[in-house]
GROMACS .gro file of C-alpha atoms in nm:
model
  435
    1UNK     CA    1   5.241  13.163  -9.293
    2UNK     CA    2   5.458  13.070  -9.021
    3UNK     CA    3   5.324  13.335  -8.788
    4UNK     CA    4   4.959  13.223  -8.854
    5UNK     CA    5   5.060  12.856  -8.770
    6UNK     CA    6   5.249  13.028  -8.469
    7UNK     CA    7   4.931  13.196  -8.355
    8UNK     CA    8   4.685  12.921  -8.360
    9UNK     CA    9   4.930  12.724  -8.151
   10UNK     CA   10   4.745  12.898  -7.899
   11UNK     CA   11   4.435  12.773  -7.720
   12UNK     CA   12   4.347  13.094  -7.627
   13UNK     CA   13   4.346  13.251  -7.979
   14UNK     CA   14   4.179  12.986  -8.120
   15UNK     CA   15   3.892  13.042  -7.903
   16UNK     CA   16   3.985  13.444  -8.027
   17UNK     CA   17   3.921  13.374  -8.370
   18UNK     CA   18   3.553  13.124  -8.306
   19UNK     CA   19   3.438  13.369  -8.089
   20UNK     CA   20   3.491  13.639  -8.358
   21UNK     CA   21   3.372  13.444  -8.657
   22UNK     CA   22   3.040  13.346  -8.493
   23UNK     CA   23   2.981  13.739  -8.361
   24UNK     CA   24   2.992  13.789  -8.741
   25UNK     CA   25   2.734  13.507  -8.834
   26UNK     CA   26   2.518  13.630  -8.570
   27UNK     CA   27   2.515  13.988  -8.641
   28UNK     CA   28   2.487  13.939  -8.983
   29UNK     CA   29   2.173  13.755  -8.920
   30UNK     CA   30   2.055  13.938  -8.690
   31UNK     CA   31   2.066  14.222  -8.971
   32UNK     CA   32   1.834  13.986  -9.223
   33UNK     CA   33   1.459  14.006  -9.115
   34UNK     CA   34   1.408  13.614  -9.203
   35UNK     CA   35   1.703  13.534  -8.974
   36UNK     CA   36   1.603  13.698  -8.654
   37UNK     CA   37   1.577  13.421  -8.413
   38UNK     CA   38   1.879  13.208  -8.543
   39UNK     CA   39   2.062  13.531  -8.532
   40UNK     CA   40   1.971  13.524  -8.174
   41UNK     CA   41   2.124  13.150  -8.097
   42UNK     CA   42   2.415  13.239  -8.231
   43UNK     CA   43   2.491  13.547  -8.066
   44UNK     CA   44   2.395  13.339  -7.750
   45UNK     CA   45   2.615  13.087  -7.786
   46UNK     CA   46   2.875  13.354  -7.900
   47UNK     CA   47   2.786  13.448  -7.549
   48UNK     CA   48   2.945  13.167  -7.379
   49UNK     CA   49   3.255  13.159  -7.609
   50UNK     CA   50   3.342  13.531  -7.488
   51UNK     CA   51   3.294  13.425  -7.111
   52UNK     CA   52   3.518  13.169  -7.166
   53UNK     CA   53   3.763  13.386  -7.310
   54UNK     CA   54   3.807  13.597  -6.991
   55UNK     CA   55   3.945  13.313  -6.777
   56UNK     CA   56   4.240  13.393  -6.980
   57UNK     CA   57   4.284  13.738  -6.682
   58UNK     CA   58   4.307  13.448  -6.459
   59UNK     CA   59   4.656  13.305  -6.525
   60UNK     CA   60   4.778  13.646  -6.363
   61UNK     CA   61   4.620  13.537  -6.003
   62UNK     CA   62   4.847  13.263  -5.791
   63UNK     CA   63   4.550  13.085  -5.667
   64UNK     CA   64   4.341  13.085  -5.975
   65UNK     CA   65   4.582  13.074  -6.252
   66UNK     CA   66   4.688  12.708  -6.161
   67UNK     CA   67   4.369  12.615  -6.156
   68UNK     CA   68   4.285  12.675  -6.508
   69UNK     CA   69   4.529  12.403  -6.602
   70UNK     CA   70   4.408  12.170  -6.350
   71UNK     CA   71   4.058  12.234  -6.555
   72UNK     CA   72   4.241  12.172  -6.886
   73UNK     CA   73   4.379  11.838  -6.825
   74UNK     CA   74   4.031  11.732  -6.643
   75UNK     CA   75   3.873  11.800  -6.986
   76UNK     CA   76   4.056  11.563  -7.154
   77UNK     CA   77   4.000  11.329  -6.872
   78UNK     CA   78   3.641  11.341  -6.909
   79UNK     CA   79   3.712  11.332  -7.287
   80UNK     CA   80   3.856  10.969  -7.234
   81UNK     CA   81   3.630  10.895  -6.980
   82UNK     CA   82   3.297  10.952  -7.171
   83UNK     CA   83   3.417  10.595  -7.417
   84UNK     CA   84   3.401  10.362  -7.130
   85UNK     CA   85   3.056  10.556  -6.996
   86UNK     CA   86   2.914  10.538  -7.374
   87UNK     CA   87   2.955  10.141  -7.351
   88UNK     CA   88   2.734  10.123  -7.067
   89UNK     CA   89   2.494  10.391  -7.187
   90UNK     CA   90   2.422  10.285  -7.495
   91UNK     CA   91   2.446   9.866  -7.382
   92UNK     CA   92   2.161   9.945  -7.135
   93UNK     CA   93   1.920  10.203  -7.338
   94UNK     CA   94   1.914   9.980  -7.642
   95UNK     CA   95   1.841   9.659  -7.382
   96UNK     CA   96   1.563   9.885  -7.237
   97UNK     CA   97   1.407  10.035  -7.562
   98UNK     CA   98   1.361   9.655  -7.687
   99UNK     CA   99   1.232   9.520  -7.402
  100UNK     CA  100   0.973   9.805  -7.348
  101UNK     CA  101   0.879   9.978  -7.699
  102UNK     CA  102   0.767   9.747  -7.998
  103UNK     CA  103   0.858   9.899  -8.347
  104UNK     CA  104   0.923  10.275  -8.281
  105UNK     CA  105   0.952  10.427  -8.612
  106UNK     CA  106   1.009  10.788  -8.503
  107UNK     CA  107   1.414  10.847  -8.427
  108UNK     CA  108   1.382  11.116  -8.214
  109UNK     CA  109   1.247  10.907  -7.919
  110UNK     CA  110   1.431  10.650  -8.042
  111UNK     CA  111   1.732  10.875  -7.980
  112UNK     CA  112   1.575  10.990  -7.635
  113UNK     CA  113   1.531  10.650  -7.514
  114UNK     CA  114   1.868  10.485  -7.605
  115UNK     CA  115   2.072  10.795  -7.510
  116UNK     CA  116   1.907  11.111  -7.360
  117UNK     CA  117   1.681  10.879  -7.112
  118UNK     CA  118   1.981  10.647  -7.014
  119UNK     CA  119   2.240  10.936  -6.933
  120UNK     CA  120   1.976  11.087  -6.727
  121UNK     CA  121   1.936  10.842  -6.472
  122UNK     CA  122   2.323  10.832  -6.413
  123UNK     CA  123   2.153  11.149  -6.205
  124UNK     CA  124   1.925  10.997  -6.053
  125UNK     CA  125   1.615  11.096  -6.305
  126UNK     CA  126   1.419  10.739  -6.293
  127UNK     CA  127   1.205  10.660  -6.567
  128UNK     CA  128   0.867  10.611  -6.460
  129UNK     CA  129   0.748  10.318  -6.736
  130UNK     CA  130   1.053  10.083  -6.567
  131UNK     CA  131   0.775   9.863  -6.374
  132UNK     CA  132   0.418   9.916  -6.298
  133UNK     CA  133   0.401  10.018  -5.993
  134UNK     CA  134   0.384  10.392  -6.210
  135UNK     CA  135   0.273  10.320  -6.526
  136UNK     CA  136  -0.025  10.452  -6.679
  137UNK     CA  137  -0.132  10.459  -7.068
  138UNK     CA  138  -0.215  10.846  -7.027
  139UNK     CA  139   0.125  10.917  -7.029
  140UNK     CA  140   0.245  10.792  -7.343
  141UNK     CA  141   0.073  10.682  -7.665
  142UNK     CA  142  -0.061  10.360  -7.743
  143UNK     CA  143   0.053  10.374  -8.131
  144UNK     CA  144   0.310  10.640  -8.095
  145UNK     CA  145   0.148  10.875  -8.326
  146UNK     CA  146   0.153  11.145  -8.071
  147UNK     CA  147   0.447  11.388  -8.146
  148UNK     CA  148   0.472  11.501  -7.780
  149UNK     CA  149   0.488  11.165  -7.626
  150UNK     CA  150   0.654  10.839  -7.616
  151UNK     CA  151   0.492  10.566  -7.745
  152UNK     CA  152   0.356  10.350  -7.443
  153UNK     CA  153   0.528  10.006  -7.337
  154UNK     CA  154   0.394   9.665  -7.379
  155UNK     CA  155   0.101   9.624  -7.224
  156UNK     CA  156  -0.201   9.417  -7.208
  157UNK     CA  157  -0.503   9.561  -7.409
  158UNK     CA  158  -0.757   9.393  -7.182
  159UNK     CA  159  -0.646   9.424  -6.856
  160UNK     CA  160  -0.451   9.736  -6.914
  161UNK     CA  161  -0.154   9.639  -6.739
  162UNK     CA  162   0.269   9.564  -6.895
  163UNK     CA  163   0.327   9.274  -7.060
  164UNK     CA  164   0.730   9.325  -7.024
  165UNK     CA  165   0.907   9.118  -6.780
  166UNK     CA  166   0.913   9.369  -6.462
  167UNK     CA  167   1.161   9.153  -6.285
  168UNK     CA  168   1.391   9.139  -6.583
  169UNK     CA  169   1.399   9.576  -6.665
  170UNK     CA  170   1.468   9.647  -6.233
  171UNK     CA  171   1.791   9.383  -6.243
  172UNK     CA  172   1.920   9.533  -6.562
  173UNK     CA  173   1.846   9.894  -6.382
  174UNK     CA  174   2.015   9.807  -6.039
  175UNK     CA  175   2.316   9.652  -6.251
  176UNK     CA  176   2.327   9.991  -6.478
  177UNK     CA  177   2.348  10.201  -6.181
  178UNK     CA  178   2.571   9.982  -5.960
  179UNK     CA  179   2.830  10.044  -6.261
  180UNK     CA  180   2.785  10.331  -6.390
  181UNK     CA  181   2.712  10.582  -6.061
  182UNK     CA  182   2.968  10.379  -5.802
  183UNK     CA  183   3.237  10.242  -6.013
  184UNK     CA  184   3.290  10.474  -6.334
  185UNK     CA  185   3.200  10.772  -6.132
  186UNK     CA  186   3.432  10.700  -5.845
  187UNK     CA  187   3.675  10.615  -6.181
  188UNK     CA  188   3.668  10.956  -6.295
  189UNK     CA  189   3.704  11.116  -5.924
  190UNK     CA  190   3.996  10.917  -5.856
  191UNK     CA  191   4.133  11.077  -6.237
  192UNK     CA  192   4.043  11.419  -6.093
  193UNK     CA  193   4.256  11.368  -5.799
  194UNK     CA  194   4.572  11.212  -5.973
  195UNK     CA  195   4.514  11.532  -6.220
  196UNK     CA  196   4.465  11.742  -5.900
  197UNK     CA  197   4.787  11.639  -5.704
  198UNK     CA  198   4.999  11.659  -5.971
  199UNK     CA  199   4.947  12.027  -6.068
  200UNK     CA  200   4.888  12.106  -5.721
  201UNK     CA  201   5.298  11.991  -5.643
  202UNK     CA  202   5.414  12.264  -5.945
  203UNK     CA  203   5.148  12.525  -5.875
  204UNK     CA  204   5.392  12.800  -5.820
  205UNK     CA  205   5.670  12.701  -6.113
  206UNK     CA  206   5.327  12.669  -6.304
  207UNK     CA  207   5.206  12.994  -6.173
  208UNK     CA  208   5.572  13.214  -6.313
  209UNK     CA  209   5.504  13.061  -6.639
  210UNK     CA  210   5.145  13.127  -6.707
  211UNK     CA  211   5.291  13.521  -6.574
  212UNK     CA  212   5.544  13.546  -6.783
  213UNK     CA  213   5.373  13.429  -7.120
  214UNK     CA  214   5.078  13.665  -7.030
  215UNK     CA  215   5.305  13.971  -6.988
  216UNK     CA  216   5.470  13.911  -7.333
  217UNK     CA  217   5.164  13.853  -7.459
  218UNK     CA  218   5.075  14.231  -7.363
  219UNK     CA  219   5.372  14.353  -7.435
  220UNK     CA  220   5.355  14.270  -7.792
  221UNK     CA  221   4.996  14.361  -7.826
  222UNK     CA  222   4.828  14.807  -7.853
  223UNK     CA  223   4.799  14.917  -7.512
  224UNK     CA  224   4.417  15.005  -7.601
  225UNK     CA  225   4.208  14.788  -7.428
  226UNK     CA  226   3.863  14.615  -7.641
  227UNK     CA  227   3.657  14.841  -7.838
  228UNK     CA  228   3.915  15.073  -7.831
  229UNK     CA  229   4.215  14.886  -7.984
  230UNK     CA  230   4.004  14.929  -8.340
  231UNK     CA  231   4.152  15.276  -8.293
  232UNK     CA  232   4.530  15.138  -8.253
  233UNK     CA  233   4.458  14.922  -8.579
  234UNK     CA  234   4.341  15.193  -8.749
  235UNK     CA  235   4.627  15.415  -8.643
  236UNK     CA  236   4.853  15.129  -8.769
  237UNK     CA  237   4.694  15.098  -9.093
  238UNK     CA  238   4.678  15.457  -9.176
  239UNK     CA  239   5.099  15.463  -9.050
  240UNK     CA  240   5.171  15.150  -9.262
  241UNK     CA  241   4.960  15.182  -9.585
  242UNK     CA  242   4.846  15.541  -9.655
  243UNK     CA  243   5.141  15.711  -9.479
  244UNK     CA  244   5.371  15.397  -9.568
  245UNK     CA  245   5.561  15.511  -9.248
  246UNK     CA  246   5.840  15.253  -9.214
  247UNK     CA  247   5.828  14.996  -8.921
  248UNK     CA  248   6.028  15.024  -8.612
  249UNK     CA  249   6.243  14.746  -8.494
  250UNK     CA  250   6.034  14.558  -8.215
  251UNK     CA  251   6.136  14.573  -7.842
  252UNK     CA  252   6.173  14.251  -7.711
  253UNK     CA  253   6.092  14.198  -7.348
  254UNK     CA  254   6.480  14.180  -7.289
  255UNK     CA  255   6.686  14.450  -7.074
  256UNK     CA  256   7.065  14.472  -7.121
  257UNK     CA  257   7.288  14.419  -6.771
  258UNK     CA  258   7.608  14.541  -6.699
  259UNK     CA  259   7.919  14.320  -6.677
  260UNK     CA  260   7.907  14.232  -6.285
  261UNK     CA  261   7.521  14.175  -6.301
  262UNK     CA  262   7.543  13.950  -6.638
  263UNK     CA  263   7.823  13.788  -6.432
  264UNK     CA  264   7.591  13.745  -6.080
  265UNK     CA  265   7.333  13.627  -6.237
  266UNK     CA  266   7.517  13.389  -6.420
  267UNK     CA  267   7.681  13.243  -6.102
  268UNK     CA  268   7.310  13.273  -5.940
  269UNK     CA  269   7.194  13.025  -6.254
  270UNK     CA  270   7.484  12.788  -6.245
  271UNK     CA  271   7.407  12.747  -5.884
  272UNK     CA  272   7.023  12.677  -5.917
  273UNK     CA  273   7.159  12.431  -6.201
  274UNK     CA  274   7.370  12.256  -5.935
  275UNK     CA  275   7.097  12.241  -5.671
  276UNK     CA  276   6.851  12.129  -5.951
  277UNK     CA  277   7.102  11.852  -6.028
  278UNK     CA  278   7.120  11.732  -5.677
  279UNK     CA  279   6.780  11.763  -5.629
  280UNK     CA  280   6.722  11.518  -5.918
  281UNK     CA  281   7.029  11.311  -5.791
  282UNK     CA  282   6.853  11.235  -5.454
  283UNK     CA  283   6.536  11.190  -5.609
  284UNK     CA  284   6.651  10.930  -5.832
  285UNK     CA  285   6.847  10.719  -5.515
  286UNK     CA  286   6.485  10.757  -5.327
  287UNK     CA  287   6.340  10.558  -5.580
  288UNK     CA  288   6.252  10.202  -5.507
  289UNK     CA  289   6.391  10.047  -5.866
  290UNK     CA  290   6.695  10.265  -5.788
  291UNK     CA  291   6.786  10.119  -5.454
  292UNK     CA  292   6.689   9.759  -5.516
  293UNK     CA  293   6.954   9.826  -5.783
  294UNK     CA  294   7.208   9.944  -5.541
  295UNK     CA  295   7.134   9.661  -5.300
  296UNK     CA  296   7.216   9.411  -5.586
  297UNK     CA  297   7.537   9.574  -5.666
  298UNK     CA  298   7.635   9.602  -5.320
  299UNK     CA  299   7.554   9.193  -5.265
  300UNK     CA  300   7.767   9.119  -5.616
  301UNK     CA  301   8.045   9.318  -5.462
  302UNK     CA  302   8.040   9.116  -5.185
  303UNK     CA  303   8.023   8.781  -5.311
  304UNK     CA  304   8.280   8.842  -5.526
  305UNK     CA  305   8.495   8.915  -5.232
  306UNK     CA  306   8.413   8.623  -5.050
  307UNK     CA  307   8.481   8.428  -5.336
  308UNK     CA  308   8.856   8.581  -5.406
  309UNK     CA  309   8.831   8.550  -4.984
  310UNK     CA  310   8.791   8.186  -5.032
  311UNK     CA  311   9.008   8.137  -5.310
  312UNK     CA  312   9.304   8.259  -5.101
  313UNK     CA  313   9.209   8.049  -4.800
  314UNK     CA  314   9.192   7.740  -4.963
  315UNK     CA  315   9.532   7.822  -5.149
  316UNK     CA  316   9.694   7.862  -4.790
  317UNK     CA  317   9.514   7.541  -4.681
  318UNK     CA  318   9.632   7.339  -4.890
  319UNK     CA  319  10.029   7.471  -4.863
  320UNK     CA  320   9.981   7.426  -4.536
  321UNK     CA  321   9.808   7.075  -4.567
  322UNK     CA  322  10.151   7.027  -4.780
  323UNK     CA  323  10.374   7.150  -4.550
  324UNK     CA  324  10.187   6.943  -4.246
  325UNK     CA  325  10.257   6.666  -4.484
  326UNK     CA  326  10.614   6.702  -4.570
  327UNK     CA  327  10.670   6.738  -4.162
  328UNK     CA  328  10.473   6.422  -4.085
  329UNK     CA  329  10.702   6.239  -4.348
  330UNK     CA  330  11.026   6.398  -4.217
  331UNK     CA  331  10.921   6.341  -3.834
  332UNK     CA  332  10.877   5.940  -3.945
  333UNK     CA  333  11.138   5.910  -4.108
  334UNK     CA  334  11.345   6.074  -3.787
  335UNK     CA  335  11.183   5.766  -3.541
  336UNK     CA  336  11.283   5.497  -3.822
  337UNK     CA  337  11.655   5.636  -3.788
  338UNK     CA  338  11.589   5.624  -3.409
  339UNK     CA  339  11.449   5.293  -3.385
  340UNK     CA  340  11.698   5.143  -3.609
  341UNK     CA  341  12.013   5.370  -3.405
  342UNK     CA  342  11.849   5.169  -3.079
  343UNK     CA  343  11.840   4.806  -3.265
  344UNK     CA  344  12.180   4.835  -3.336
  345UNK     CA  345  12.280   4.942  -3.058
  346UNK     CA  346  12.129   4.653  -2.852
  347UNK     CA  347  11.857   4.867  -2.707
  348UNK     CA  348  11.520   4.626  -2.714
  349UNK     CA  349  11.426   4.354  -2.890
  350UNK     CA  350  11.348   4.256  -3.162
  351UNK     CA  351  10.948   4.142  -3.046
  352UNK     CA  352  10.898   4.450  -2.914
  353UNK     CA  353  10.997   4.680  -3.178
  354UNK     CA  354  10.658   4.896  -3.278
  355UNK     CA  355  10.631   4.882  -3.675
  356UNK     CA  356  10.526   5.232  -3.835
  357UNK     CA  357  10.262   5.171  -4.116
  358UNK     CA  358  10.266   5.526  -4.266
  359UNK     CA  359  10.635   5.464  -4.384
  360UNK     CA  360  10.600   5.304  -4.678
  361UNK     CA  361  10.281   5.584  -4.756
  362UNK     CA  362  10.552   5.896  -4.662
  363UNK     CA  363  10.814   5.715  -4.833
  364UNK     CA  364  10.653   5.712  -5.151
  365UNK     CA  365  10.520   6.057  -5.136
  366UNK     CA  366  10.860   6.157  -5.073
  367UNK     CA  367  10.955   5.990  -5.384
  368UNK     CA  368  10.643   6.189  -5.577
  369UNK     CA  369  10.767   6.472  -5.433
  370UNK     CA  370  11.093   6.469  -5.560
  371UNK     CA  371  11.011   6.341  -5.874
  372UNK     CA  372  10.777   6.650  -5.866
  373UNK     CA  373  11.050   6.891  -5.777
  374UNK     CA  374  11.293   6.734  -6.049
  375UNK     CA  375  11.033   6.762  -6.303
  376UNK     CA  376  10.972   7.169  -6.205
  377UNK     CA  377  11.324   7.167  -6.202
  378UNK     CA  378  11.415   7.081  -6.556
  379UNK     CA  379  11.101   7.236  -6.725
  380UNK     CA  380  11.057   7.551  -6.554
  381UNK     CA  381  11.348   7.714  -6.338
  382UNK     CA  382  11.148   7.994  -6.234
  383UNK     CA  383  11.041   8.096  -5.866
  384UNK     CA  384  11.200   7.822  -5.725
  385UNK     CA  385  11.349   7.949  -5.412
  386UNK     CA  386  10.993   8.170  -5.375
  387UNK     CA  387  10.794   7.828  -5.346
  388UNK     CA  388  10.850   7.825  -4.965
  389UNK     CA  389  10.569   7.876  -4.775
  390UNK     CA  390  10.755   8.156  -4.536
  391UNK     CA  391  10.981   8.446  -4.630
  392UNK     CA  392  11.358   8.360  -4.533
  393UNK     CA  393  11.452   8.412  -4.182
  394UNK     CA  394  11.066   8.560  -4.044
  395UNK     CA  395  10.760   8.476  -4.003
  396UNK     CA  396  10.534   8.600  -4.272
  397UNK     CA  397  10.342   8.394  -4.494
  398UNK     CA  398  10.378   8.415  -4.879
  399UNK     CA  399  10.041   8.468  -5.081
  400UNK     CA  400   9.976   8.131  -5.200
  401UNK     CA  401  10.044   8.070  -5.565
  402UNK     CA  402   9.858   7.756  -5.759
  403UNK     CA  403  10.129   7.560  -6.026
  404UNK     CA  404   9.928   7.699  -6.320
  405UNK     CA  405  10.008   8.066  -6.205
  406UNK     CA  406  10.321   8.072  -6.096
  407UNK     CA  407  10.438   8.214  -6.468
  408UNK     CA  408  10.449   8.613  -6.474
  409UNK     CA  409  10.276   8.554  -6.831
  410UNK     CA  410   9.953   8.385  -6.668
  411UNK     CA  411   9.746   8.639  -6.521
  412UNK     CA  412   9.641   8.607  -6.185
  413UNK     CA  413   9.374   8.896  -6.086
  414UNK     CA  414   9.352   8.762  -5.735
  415UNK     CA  415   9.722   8.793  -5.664
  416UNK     CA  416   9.773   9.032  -5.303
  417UNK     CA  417  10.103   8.940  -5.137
  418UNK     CA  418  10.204   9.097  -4.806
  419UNK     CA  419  10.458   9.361  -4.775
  420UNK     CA  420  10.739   9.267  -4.689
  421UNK     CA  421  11.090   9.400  -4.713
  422UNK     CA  422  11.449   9.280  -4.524
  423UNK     CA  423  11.801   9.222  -4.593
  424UNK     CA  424  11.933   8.960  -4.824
  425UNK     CA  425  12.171   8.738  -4.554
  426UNK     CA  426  12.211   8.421  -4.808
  427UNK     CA  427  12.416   8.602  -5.082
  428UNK     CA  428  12.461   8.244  -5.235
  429UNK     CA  429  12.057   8.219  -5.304
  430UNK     CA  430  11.965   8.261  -5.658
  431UNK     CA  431  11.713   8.520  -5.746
  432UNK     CA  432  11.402   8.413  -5.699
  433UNK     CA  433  11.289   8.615  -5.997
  434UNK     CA  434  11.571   8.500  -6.215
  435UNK     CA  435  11.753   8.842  -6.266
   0.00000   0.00000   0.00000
C-alpha cells in the first residue's frame, strides 16, 4: 500500500496510469461494433495524454527541462486566474443574453450566449447582433425553433429593425473588453513573468534535480524500452511465480568510496555548507528590514552612550560647580580677614570700607556644609578621604560619584574611573576604602 501511495505521488505516473486506463476503454470499444466512433474519441483523446507523457524525456535537456516547471506553475496560475476572468464572463454574457434574447428556452444557446459567446470575444470574435449596424433576421430565428440558430434579438416586427437599447449593449461591450483584454490579461502576463524569473534564477540547481530523479527513475525500471518491456514483465513473472526464483537484493544508485575519497568529499561538502551559510548570511544583511534593523540598533547604542556621556559630565559639573563654590567662600572669607587686619591696624576708614554682600550667603553655606560633612560623618564613615575631587598630590580627576552611590552595595553601571596608580606619601591618611 505504501508503495502505491508512493507511486502516485508522481505527476508523471499519474498521467501513466490515465493514459493506460483510457487506451483500454478505447480499444475495448473499438472492439464492439455499436461502439465504433466513441471508441474513436477516446483513443483520440488517449492521443493527447501519451504526447503529453513524452515531455517527461525533456527534464534530461538543460534548456528544456527547466522549462517544464516554469509550465507547471503557469498552470496553476491560470488555474487561479480563470475565477477572477469567470466574474467578468459570466457578469457580462448574462447582462447581454437579457438585454438581447426574450425567453430562450433551449440551454444550449443559452449556454453559448452566457459563456461560449462571451469568452470568445476576449479574442477578438465580435458578435454580430451587438447593434444594428449588422443585424439581419436571416441569421437567427425569430421564435428560436430553429436547432441550428440562435433565436433573433428584439426587434421590431414592422419595421424590422432592434428594439434593444444599442447605446446601452456597445458601453457594456467597450467596458467588458477594457477589463477583461487590458487589465486581467496584462494580470496574468505580469503572473507569467514573476513565475518566469523565479525559475529562471534556479534553472541549473533545478536542472541537477530533474537529472538525477530521472536517472533513478531508469535505474530502477527493465532496460527494455515500450512495447518491448511486456517481455521484461513477462520474464519477471515467469522468474517470480512459475519458477518462484527468489528475488535479488536491489542495487541502489549508491557506489562505495574509499577512506580518503569519503573523507574529500566530506571536507568538499562541509565547505559548500560554509559558503552556503555565508551566502545566506550576506543575503539576509542586504535586505532592507534587515538593515533598517541594524541602523536602529546602531542609533540605541549610541544614545545610550551619550546619555551615560552626559551623566558623567553633569556629575563633574556639578563637583566642580562645588568646588568653584567652596573657593569663592574661602577667597571671601580671606578679604574679610584682610579688611578687618587693615581696620585694626589703622589702615582706612571707616566710610570707606567696601561691605561684601555674599558673606553672610558663603557663611551660611559654610555652615550647611559642615553640618553636611558632620552628618556623613557620623552616619556613614565610608569614602571619606576619596570625596576629593583630585587624587592626592596630581592632577587627575576622580570619576564623579552622586551621594546615593557612593555605597559599594548600590550598583552603579555607569561607574569608569581613570587609572591611576602612585605612592602613598600621607601614611597618617585612613584608607579610603576602610581596610
Amino acid at each position: 500500500m505504501k508503495v502505491a501511495l508512493l507511486y502516485f505521488t508522481d505527476f508523471w505516473n499519474k498521467l501513466d496510469v490515465g493514459a493506460i486506463l483510457l487506451f483500454v476503454a478505447g480499444l475495448t470499444c473499438r472492439l464492439i461494433p455499436g461502439l465504433l466512433y466513441p471508441g474513436r474519441i477516446i483513443l483520440s483523446l488517449d492521443f493527447i495524454m501519451f504526447c503529453l507523457r513524452l515531455m517527461h524525456i525533456f527534464t534530461v535537456s538543460k534548456t528544456l527541462g527547466p522549462k517544464i516547471i516554469i509550465v507547471k506553475r503557469m498552470m496553476k496560475d491560470v488555474f487561479f486566474f480563470l475565477f477572477l476572468l469567470a466574474v467578468w464572463v459570466v457578469s457580462f454574457g448574462v447582462a447581454k443574453q437579457a438585454i438581447l434574447i426574450h425567453n430562450e428556452s433551449r440551454v444550449d444557446w443559452i449556454f453559448r450566449g452566457v459563456i461560449y459567446q462571451s469568452y470568445l470575444t476576449i479574442f477578438g470574435q465580435m458578435p454580430a447582433y451587438i447593434d444594428g449596424v449588422n443585424f439581419s433576421l436571416d441569421q437567427c430565428s425569430p421564435n428560436g425553433t430553429d436547432p441550428y440558430k440562435p433565436k433573433c434579438p428584439e426587434s421590431d416586427a414592422v419595421r424590422h429593425e432592434p428594439a434593444f437599447p444599442e447605446w446601452l449593449t456597445v458601453i457594456l461591450l467597450c467596458l467588458y473588453l477594457l477589463f477583461t483584454n487590458i487589465l486581467l490579461l496584462n494580470l496574468l502576463i505580469a503572473m507569467f513573468n514573476y513565475t518566469f524569473q523565479q525559475v529562471q534564477e534556479h534553472t541549473d540547481q533545478i536542472w541537477k534535480f530533474q537529472r538525477h530523479d530521472l536517472i533513478e527513475e531508469y535505474h530502477g525500471r527493465p532496460p527494455a524500452p515500450p512495447p518491448f518491456i511486456l517481455l521484461s514483465h513477462l520474464h519477471l513473472f515467469i522468474k517470480r511465480v512459475v519458477l518462484k526464483m527468489p528475488a535479488k537484493r536491489h542495487k541502489q544508485l549508491k557506489s562505495k568510496l574509499e577512506k580518503n575519497e569519503e573523507a574529500a568529499l566530506l571536507s568538499w561538502e562541509l565547505y559548500l555548507k560554509e559558503n552556503y551559510l555565508q551566502n545566506q548570511q550576506y543575503q539576509q544583511k542586504q535586505r532592507p528590514e534587515q538593515q533598517i534593523r541594524d541602523i536602529g540598533d546602531k542609533v540605541n547604542t549610541a544614545v545610550d552612550l551619550l546619555e551615560m556621556e552626559g551623566r558623567k559630565r553633569s556629575s563633574s559639573l556639578e563637583q566642580r560647580l562645588a568646588s568653584l563654590e567652596a573657593q569663592v567662600a574661602q577667597t571671601s572669607r580671606a578679604l574679610h580677614w584682610v579688611m578687618k587686619a587693615l581696620r585694626d591696624s589703622g589702615f582706612g576708614s571707616e566710610e570707606g570700607l567696601p561691605t561684601l554682600a555674599p558673606q553672610k550667603a558663603s557663611e551660611g553655606q559654610d555652615r550647611e556644609l559642615d553640618g553636611r560633612q558632620k552628618v556623613e560623618a557620623m552616619g556613614d564613615t565610608h569614602h571619606v578621604n576619596a570625596r576629593h575631587l583630585l587624587y592626592p598630590h596630581s592632577h587627575v580627576t576622580r570619576f564623579p560619584v552622586p551621594d546615593e552611590k557612593v555605597p559599594w552595595e548600590t550598583e552603579f553601571l555607569i561607574y569608569d574611573p581613570p587609572f591611576y596608580t602612585d605612592d602613598r606619601k600621607d601614611k597618617g591618611l585612613v584608607d579610603p576604602v576602610g581596610k
